[in-house]
Amino acid sequence: EIVLTQSPGTLSLSPGERATLSCRASQSVSSSYLAWYQQKPGQAPRLLISGASSRATGIPDRFSGSGSGTDFTLTISRLEPEDFAVYYCQQYGSSPPDFGQGTRLEIK
Amino acid sequence: EVQLLESGGGLVQPGGPLRLSCVASGFTFSSYGLSWVRQVSGKGLEWVSTITGSGGGDTTYYADSVKGRFTISRDNSKNTVYLWMNSLRAEDSAVYYCARILNYGGNRYFFDYWGQGTLVTVSS
């Protein structure tokens, strides 16, 4: 089982700033099979990125994903007020499809 | 538009049963796998169970924490997936989300659409 560790636990930034969220895997994620999700309070998660770097339909281009092997990054280039939420990574290169514990992005 | 609508949550006593349903629309239901993912209030996401689509032979998968107690099934004529939960424990209390999967073979997939969730509370 692959364990995903997200850092930081909480990130405090202001609108307009750049956000960099990290997801580290305990072993290599096969074929960069890593996804990122956004979850706002009281809402279901929403898919942002799959395959480490492919944006899902309708996701703004200020969201980008990168990485391979054991280290992956979600970058939000210029934060909008609606981007403050919790972000989860999930690997699907091996069974079971586990999630990281999440990074809370809060307004500074 | 893809939509997933869960129902069936509620208060149940420890050791009791509960059945969750998820009605899907906006896509060819039989072709896609579906999963249940749960979230304890204020905590992270935990994958629970998956049933693949017709291409995967309706294969089922379960997290170790629910194996032997939960059963996932689907009725393609009703565009519905079910989660039959038995021997419920306090630690099963959570919001249960239904999610559509994009399958990369076996138990390897991500979740591209999610329902709004249904709350299950296990308490006496």
mmCIF file of C-alpha atoms in Angstrom:
data_model
loop_
_atom_site.group_PDB
_atom_site.id
_atom_site.type_symbol
_atom_site.label_atom_id
_atom_site.label_comp_id
_atom_site.label_asym_id
_atom_site.label_seq_id
_atom_site.Cartn_x
_atom_site.Cartn_y
_atom_site.Cartn_z
ATOM 1 C CA GLU A 1 0.000 0.000 0.000
ATOM 2 C CA ILE A 2 1.319 3.421 -0.983
ATOM 3 C CA VAL A 3 1.136 6.109 1.706
ATOM 4 C CA LEU A 4 0.733 9.673 0.478
ATOM 5 C CA THR A 5 1.955 12.522 2.670
ATOM 6 C CA GLN A 6 0.785 16.023 1.825
ATOM 7 C CA SER A 7 2.542 19.169 2.956
ATOM 8 C CA PRO A 8 2.078 21.621 4.383
ATOM 9 C CA GLY A 9 -0.944 20.709 6.481
ATOM 10 C CA THR A 10 -2.191 24.274 6.260
ATOM 11 C CA LEU A 11 -1.060 26.990 3.853
ATOM 12 C CA SER A 12 -1.979 30.619 4.548
ATOM 13 C CA LEU A 13 -1.779 32.918 1.536
ATOM 14 C CA SER A 14 -3.451 35.995 0.105
ATOM 15 C CA PRO A 15 -5.458 36.294 -3.118
ATOM 16 C CA GLY A 16 -3.132 36.888 -6.048
ATOM 17 C CA GLU A 17 -0.281 34.890 -4.527
ATOM 18 C CA ARG A 18 1.115 31.608 -5.833
ATOM 19 C CA ALA A 19 0.346 28.382 -3.979
ATOM 20 C CA THR A 20 2.541 25.279 -4.078
ATOM 21 C CA LEU A 21 1.169 22.077 -2.538
ATOM 22 C CA SER A 22 3.223 18.921 -2.188
ATOM 23 C CA CYS A 23 2.272 15.237 -2.256
ATOM 24 C CA ARG A 24 4.976 12.691 -1.480
ATOM 25 C CA ALA A 25 4.486 8.945 -1.948
ATOM 26 C CA SER A 26 6.093 6.210 0.153
ATOM 27 C CA GLN A 27 7.040 4.394 -3.071
ATOM 28 C CA SER A 28 7.051 5.259 -6.730
ATOM 29 C CA VAL A 29 3.626 5.903 -8.264
ATOM 30 C CA SER A 30 3.324 3.835 -11.417
ATOM 31 C CA SER A 31 2.952 5.799 -14.663
ATOM 32 C CA SER A 32 2.414 9.036 -12.722
ATOM 33 C CA TYR A 33 -1.078 7.860 -11.891
ATOM 34 C CA LEU A 34 -1.777 10.684 -9.470
ATOM 35 C CA ALA A 35 -4.876 12.867 -9.176
ATOM 36 C CA TRP A 36 -5.684 16.059 -7.286
ATOM 37 C CA TYR A 37 -9.068 17.073 -5.893
ATOM 38 C CA GLN A 38 -10.459 20.262 -4.398
ATOM 39 C CA GLN A 39 -13.063 20.200 -1.643
ATOM 40 C CA LYS A 40 -14.915 23.223 -0.315
ATOM 41 C CA PRO A 41 -16.861 23.160 2.975
ATOM 42 C CA GLY A 42 -20.113 21.252 2.686
ATOM 43 C CA GLN A 43 -19.350 20.147 -0.871
ATOM 44 C CA ALA A 44 -18.187 16.991 -2.555
ATOM 45 C CA PRO A 45 -14.624 16.761 -3.844
ATOM 46 C CA ARG A 46 -14.021 17.941 -7.399
ATOM 47 C CA LEU A 47 -11.438 16.465 -9.741
ATOM 48 C CA LEU A 48 -8.771 18.984 -10.750
ATOM 49 C CA ILE A 49 -5.881 16.981 -12.207
ATOM 50 C CA SER A 50 -5.274 13.408 -13.351
ATOM 51 C CA GLY A 51 -2.165 11.723 -14.679
ATOM 52 C CA ALA A 52 -0.153 14.115 -12.494
ATOM 53 C CA SER A 53 -0.540 17.019 -14.942
ATOM 54 C CA SER A 54 -3.731 16.788 -17.042
ATOM 55 C CA ARG A 55 -6.412 19.275 -16.063
ATOM 56 C CA ALA A 56 -9.960 17.979 -15.865
ATOM 57 C CA THR A 57 -12.696 19.496 -17.989
ATOM 58 C CA GLY A 58 -13.523 23.065 -16.988
ATOM 59 C CA ILE A 59 -10.585 23.520 -14.607
ATOM 60 C CA PRO A 60 -8.925 26.956 -15.028
ATOM 61 C CA ASP A 61 -5.374 27.018 -16.331
ATOM 62 C CA ARG A 62 -4.105 28.669 -13.163
ATOM 63 C CA PHE A 63 -4.141 25.110 -11.748
ATOM 64 C CA SER A 64 -1.227 22.944 -12.824
ATOM 65 C CA GLY A 65 0.215 19.656 -11.711
ATOM 66 C CA SER A 66 3.697 18.261 -12.039
ATOM 67 C CA GLY A 67 5.968 15.542 -10.752
ATOM 68 C CA SER A 68 6.737 11.878 -11.136
ATOM 69 C CA GLY A 69 8.001 8.944 -9.121
ATOM 70 C CA THR A 70 7.415 9.848 -5.490
ATOM 71 C CA ASP A 71 7.159 13.651 -5.590
ATOM 72 C CA PHE A 72 4.209 15.553 -7.001
ATOM 73 C CA THR A 73 3.146 19.194 -6.862
ATOM 74 C CA LEU A 74 -0.075 21.125 -7.390
ATOM 75 C CA THR A 75 0.506 24.782 -8.222
ATOM 76 C CA ILE A 76 -2.090 27.520 -8.302
ATOM 77 C CA SER A 77 -0.463 30.416 -10.129
ATOM 78 C CA ARG A 78 -2.597 33.317 -8.863
ATOM 79 C CA LEU A 79 -5.033 32.578 -6.084
ATOM 80 C CA GLU A 80 -8.643 33.597 -6.554
ATOM 81 C CA PRO A 81 -10.999 33.888 -3.551
ATOM 82 C CA GLU A 82 -12.799 30.697 -4.625
ATOM 83 C CA ASP A 83 -9.564 28.666 -4.500
ATOM 84 C CA PHE A 84 -9.398 28.601 -0.712
ATOM 85 C CA ALA A 85 -10.343 25.022 0.124
ATOM 86 C CA VAL A 86 -8.873 21.651 1.069
ATOM 87 C CA TYR A 87 -6.838 19.798 -1.559
ATOM 88 C CA TYR A 88 -6.275 16.049 -1.688
ATOM 89 C CA CYS A 89 -3.948 13.942 -3.795
ATOM 90 C CA GLN A 90 -4.809 10.339 -4.707
ATOM 91 C CA GLN A 91 -2.687 7.662 -6.329
ATOM 92 C CA TYR A 92 -4.137 5.082 -8.679
ATOM 93 C CA GLY A 93 -0.992 3.320 -9.792
ATOM 94 C CA SER A 94 -1.562 0.473 -7.398
ATOM 95 C CA SER A 95 -4.286 -0.980 -5.223
ATOM 96 C CA PRO A 96 -5.904 0.372 -3.088
ATOM 97 C CA PRO A 97 -6.553 3.853 -4.474
ATOM 98 C CA ASP A 98 -5.437 5.820 -1.425
ATOM 99 C CA PHE A 99 -5.712 9.531 -0.655
ATOM 100 C CA GLY A 100 -3.339 11.890 1.082
ATOM 101 C CA GLN A 101 -4.511 13.520 4.293
ATOM 102 C CA GLY A 102 -5.134 16.878 2.621
ATOM 103 C CA THR A 103 -3.736 20.410 2.617
ATOM 104 C CA ARG A 104 -5.946 23.234 3.838
ATOM 105 C CA LEU A 105 -5.423 26.438 1.846
ATOM 106 C CA GLU A 106 -6.675 29.355 3.900
ATOM 107 C CA ILE A 107 -6.854 33.098 3.412
ATOM 108 C CA LYS A 108 -4.087 34.988 5.179
ATOM 109 C CA GLU B 1 -24.543 16.468 -17.485
ATOM 110 C CA VAL B 2 -23.287 13.718 -15.209
ATOM 111 C CA GLN B 3 -25.245 13.526 -11.956
ATOM 112 C CA LEU B 4 -24.981 11.167 -9.010
ATOM 113 C CA LEU B 5 -27.585 11.259 -6.256
ATOM 114 C CA GLU B 6 -27.082 9.287 -3.058
ATOM 115 C CA SER B 7 -29.764 8.300 -0.576
ATOM 116 C CA GLY B 8 -30.342 5.910 2.282
ATOM 117 C CA GLY B 9 -28.208 7.431 4.994
ATOM 118 C CA GLY B 10 -29.461 7.911 8.524
ATOM 119 C CA LEU B 11 -29.120 6.851 12.133
ATOM 120 C CA VAL B 12 -28.553 3.145 12.751
ATOM 121 C CA GLN B 13 -27.674 1.190 15.868
ATOM 122 C CA PRO B 14 -24.309 -0.547 16.192
ATOM 123 C CA GLY B 15 -24.461 -3.984 14.606
ATOM 124 C CA GLY B 16 -27.345 -2.977 12.388
ATOM 125 C CA PRO B 17 -27.725 -2.923 8.601
ATOM 126 C CA LEU B 18 -28.192 -0.074 6.171
ATOM 127 C CA ARG B 19 -28.453 0.167 2.401
ATOM 128 C CA LEU B 20 -27.198 3.162 0.467
ATOM 129 C CA SER B 21 -28.297 3.900 -3.099
ATOM 130 C CA CYS B 22 -26.783 6.082 -5.807
ATOM 131 C CA VAL B 23 -28.835 6.935 -8.886
ATOM 132 C CA ALA B 24 -26.821 8.080 -11.879
ATOM 133 C CA SER B 25 -27.725 10.054 -14.986
ATOM 134 C CA GLY B 26 -26.055 11.809 -17.885
ATOM 135 C CA PHE B 27 -23.843 8.949 -19.073
ATOM 136 C CA THR B 28 -24.009 5.322 -20.235
ATOM 137 C CA PHE B 29 -24.273 3.796 -16.786
ATOM 138 C CA SER B 30 -23.343 0.215 -17.617
ATOM 139 C CA SER B 31 -20.038 1.270 -19.171
ATOM 140 C CA TYR B 32 -18.620 2.883 -16.061
ATOM 141 C CA GLY B 33 -17.454 1.691 -12.722
ATOM 142 C CA LEU B 34 -18.615 3.372 -9.551
ATOM 143 C CA SER B 35 -17.200 3.654 -6.080
ATOM 144 C CA TRP B 36 -18.164 4.609 -2.589
ATOM 145 C CA VAL B 37 -15.794 6.936 -0.747
ATOM 146 C CA ARG B 38 -16.435 8.058 2.821
ATOM 147 C CA GLN B 39 -15.381 11.002 4.923
ATOM 148 C CA VAL B 40 -15.600 11.333 8.675
ATOM 149 C CA SER B 41 -16.600 14.852 9.687
ATOM 150 C CA GLY B 42 -13.571 17.126 9.508
ATOM 151 C CA LYS B 43 -11.298 14.331 8.301
ATOM 152 C CA GLY B 44 -9.922 13.061 5.027
ATOM 153 C CA LEU B 45 -11.256 10.815 2.277
ATOM 154 C CA GLU B 46 -11.294 7.020 2.545
ATOM 155 C CA TRP B 47 -12.045 4.730 -0.384
ATOM 156 C CA VAL B 48 -14.587 2.065 0.623
ATOM 157 C CA SER B 49 -15.615 -0.051 -2.361
ATOM 158 C CA THR B 50 -15.799 -0.187 -6.152
ATOM 159 C CA ILE B 51 -17.732 -2.106 -8.775
ATOM 160 C CA THR B 52 -16.381 -1.960 -12.295
ATOM 161 C CA GLY B 53 -18.417 -1.470 -15.448
ATOM 162 C CA SER B 54 -19.358 -3.980 -18.075
ATOM 163 C CA GLY B 55 -15.867 -3.900 -19.576
ATOM 164 C CA GLY B 56 -14.413 -4.969 -16.263
ATOM 165 C CA GLY B 57 -16.960 -7.701 -15.696
ATOM 166 C CA ASP B 58 -18.654 -5.993 -12.733
ATOM 167 C CA THR B 59 -15.692 -6.894 -10.550
ATOM 168 C CA THR B 60 -15.910 -5.706 -6.957
ATOM 169 C CA TYR B 61 -13.222 -4.386 -4.628
ATOM 170 C CA TYR B 62 -13.331 -3.531 -0.935
ATOM 171 C CA ALA B 63 -11.187 -1.725 1.584
ATOM 172 C CA ASP B 64 -9.862 -4.031 4.296
ATOM 173 C CA SER B 65 -11.821 -2.043 6.895
ATOM 174 C CA VAL B 66 -15.174 -3.090 5.385
ATOM 175 C CA LYS B 67 -14.391 -6.421 3.729
ATOM 176 C CA GLY B 68 -16.872 -9.088 4.792
ATOM 177 C CA ARG B 69 -19.348 -6.506 6.155
ATOM 178 C CA PHE B 70 -20.175 -4.341 3.118
ATOM 179 C CA THR B 71 -21.381 -5.447 -0.322
ATOM 180 C CA ILE B 72 -21.503 -3.313 -3.436
ATOM 181 C CA SER B 73 -23.850 -4.125 -6.311
ATOM 182 C CA ARG B 74 -25.394 -2.448 -9.323
ATOM 183 C CA ASP B 75 -28.659 -2.566 -11.257
ATOM 184 C CA ASN B 76 -28.009 -1.300 -14.762
ATOM 185 C CA SER B 77 -31.753 -1.276 -15.550
ATOM 186 C CA LYS B 78 -32.207 1.343 -12.817
ATOM 187 C CA ASN B 79 -28.907 3.207 -13.276
ATOM 188 C CA THR B 80 -28.284 2.543 -9.601
ATOM 189 C CA VAL B 81 -25.408 1.317 -7.487
ATOM 190 C CA TYR B 82 -25.953 0.078 -3.944
ATOM 191 C CA LEU B 83 -23.850 -0.314 -0.835
ATOM 192 C CA TRP B 84 -25.220 -2.913 1.549
ATOM 193 C CA MET B 85 -23.704 -2.326 4.965
ATOM 194 C CA ASN B 86 -23.935 -4.885 7.764
ATOM 195 C CA SER B 87 -22.489 -5.174 11.271
ATOM 196 C CA LEU B 88 -22.105 -1.424 11.395
ATOM 197 C CA ARG B 89 -19.701 0.123 13.883
ATOM 198 C CA ALA B 90 -19.345 3.598 15.305
ATOM 199 C CA GLU B 91 -16.242 4.090 13.168
ATOM 200 C CA ASP B 92 -18.358 3.627 10.023
ATOM 201 C CA SER B 93 -20.093 6.937 10.783
ATOM 202 C CA ALA B 94 -19.292 9.282 7.899
ATOM 203 C CA VAL B 95 -20.592 11.006 4.818
ATOM 204 C CA TYR B 96 -20.653 8.420 2.037
ATOM 205 C CA TYR B 97 -20.023 9.701 -1.473
ATOM 206 C CA CYS B 98 -20.803 7.892 -4.681
ATOM 207 C CA ALA B 99 -18.220 8.582 -7.385
ATOM 208 C CA ARG B 100 -17.787 7.563 -11.006
ATOM 209 C CA ILE B 101 -14.408 6.093 -11.881
ATOM 210 C CA LEU B 102 -12.112 6.202 -14.877
ATOM 211 C CA ASN B 103 -10.493 2.782 -14.780
ATOM 212 C CA TYR B 104 -6.885 2.011 -15.621
ATOM 213 C CA GLY B 105 -7.231 -1.704 -15.081
ATOM 214 C CA GLY B 106 -7.817 -3.759 -11.970
ATOM 215 C CA ASN B 107 -8.284 -1.724 -8.817
ATOM 216 C CA ARG B 108 -6.584 1.343 -10.346
ATOM 217 C CA TYR B 109 -8.707 4.382 -11.112
ATOM 218 C CA PHE B 110 -9.492 7.938 -10.171
ATOM 219 C CA PHE B 111 -12.839 9.583 -9.484
ATOM 220 C CA ASP B 112 -14.070 12.042 -12.094
ATOM 221 C CA TYR B 113 -17.581 12.836 -10.836
ATOM 222 C CA TRP B 114 -18.946 12.809 -7.300
ATOM 223 C CA GLY B 115 -22.374 12.940 -5.717
ATOM 224 C CA GLN B 116 -23.205 15.220 -2.809
ATOM 225 C CA GLY B 117 -23.057 12.452 -0.225
ATOM 226 C CA THR B 118 -25.334 10.868 2.348
ATOM 227 C CA LEU B 119 -24.646 10.887 6.087
ATOM 228 C CA VAL B 120 -24.493 7.639 8.031
ATOM 229 C CA THR B 121 -24.468 7.802 11.827
ATOM 230 C CA VAL B 122 -23.931 4.627 13.830
ATOM 231 C CA SER B 123 -24.979 5.181 17.412
ATOM 232 C CA SER B 124 -27.176 3.725 20.128
#
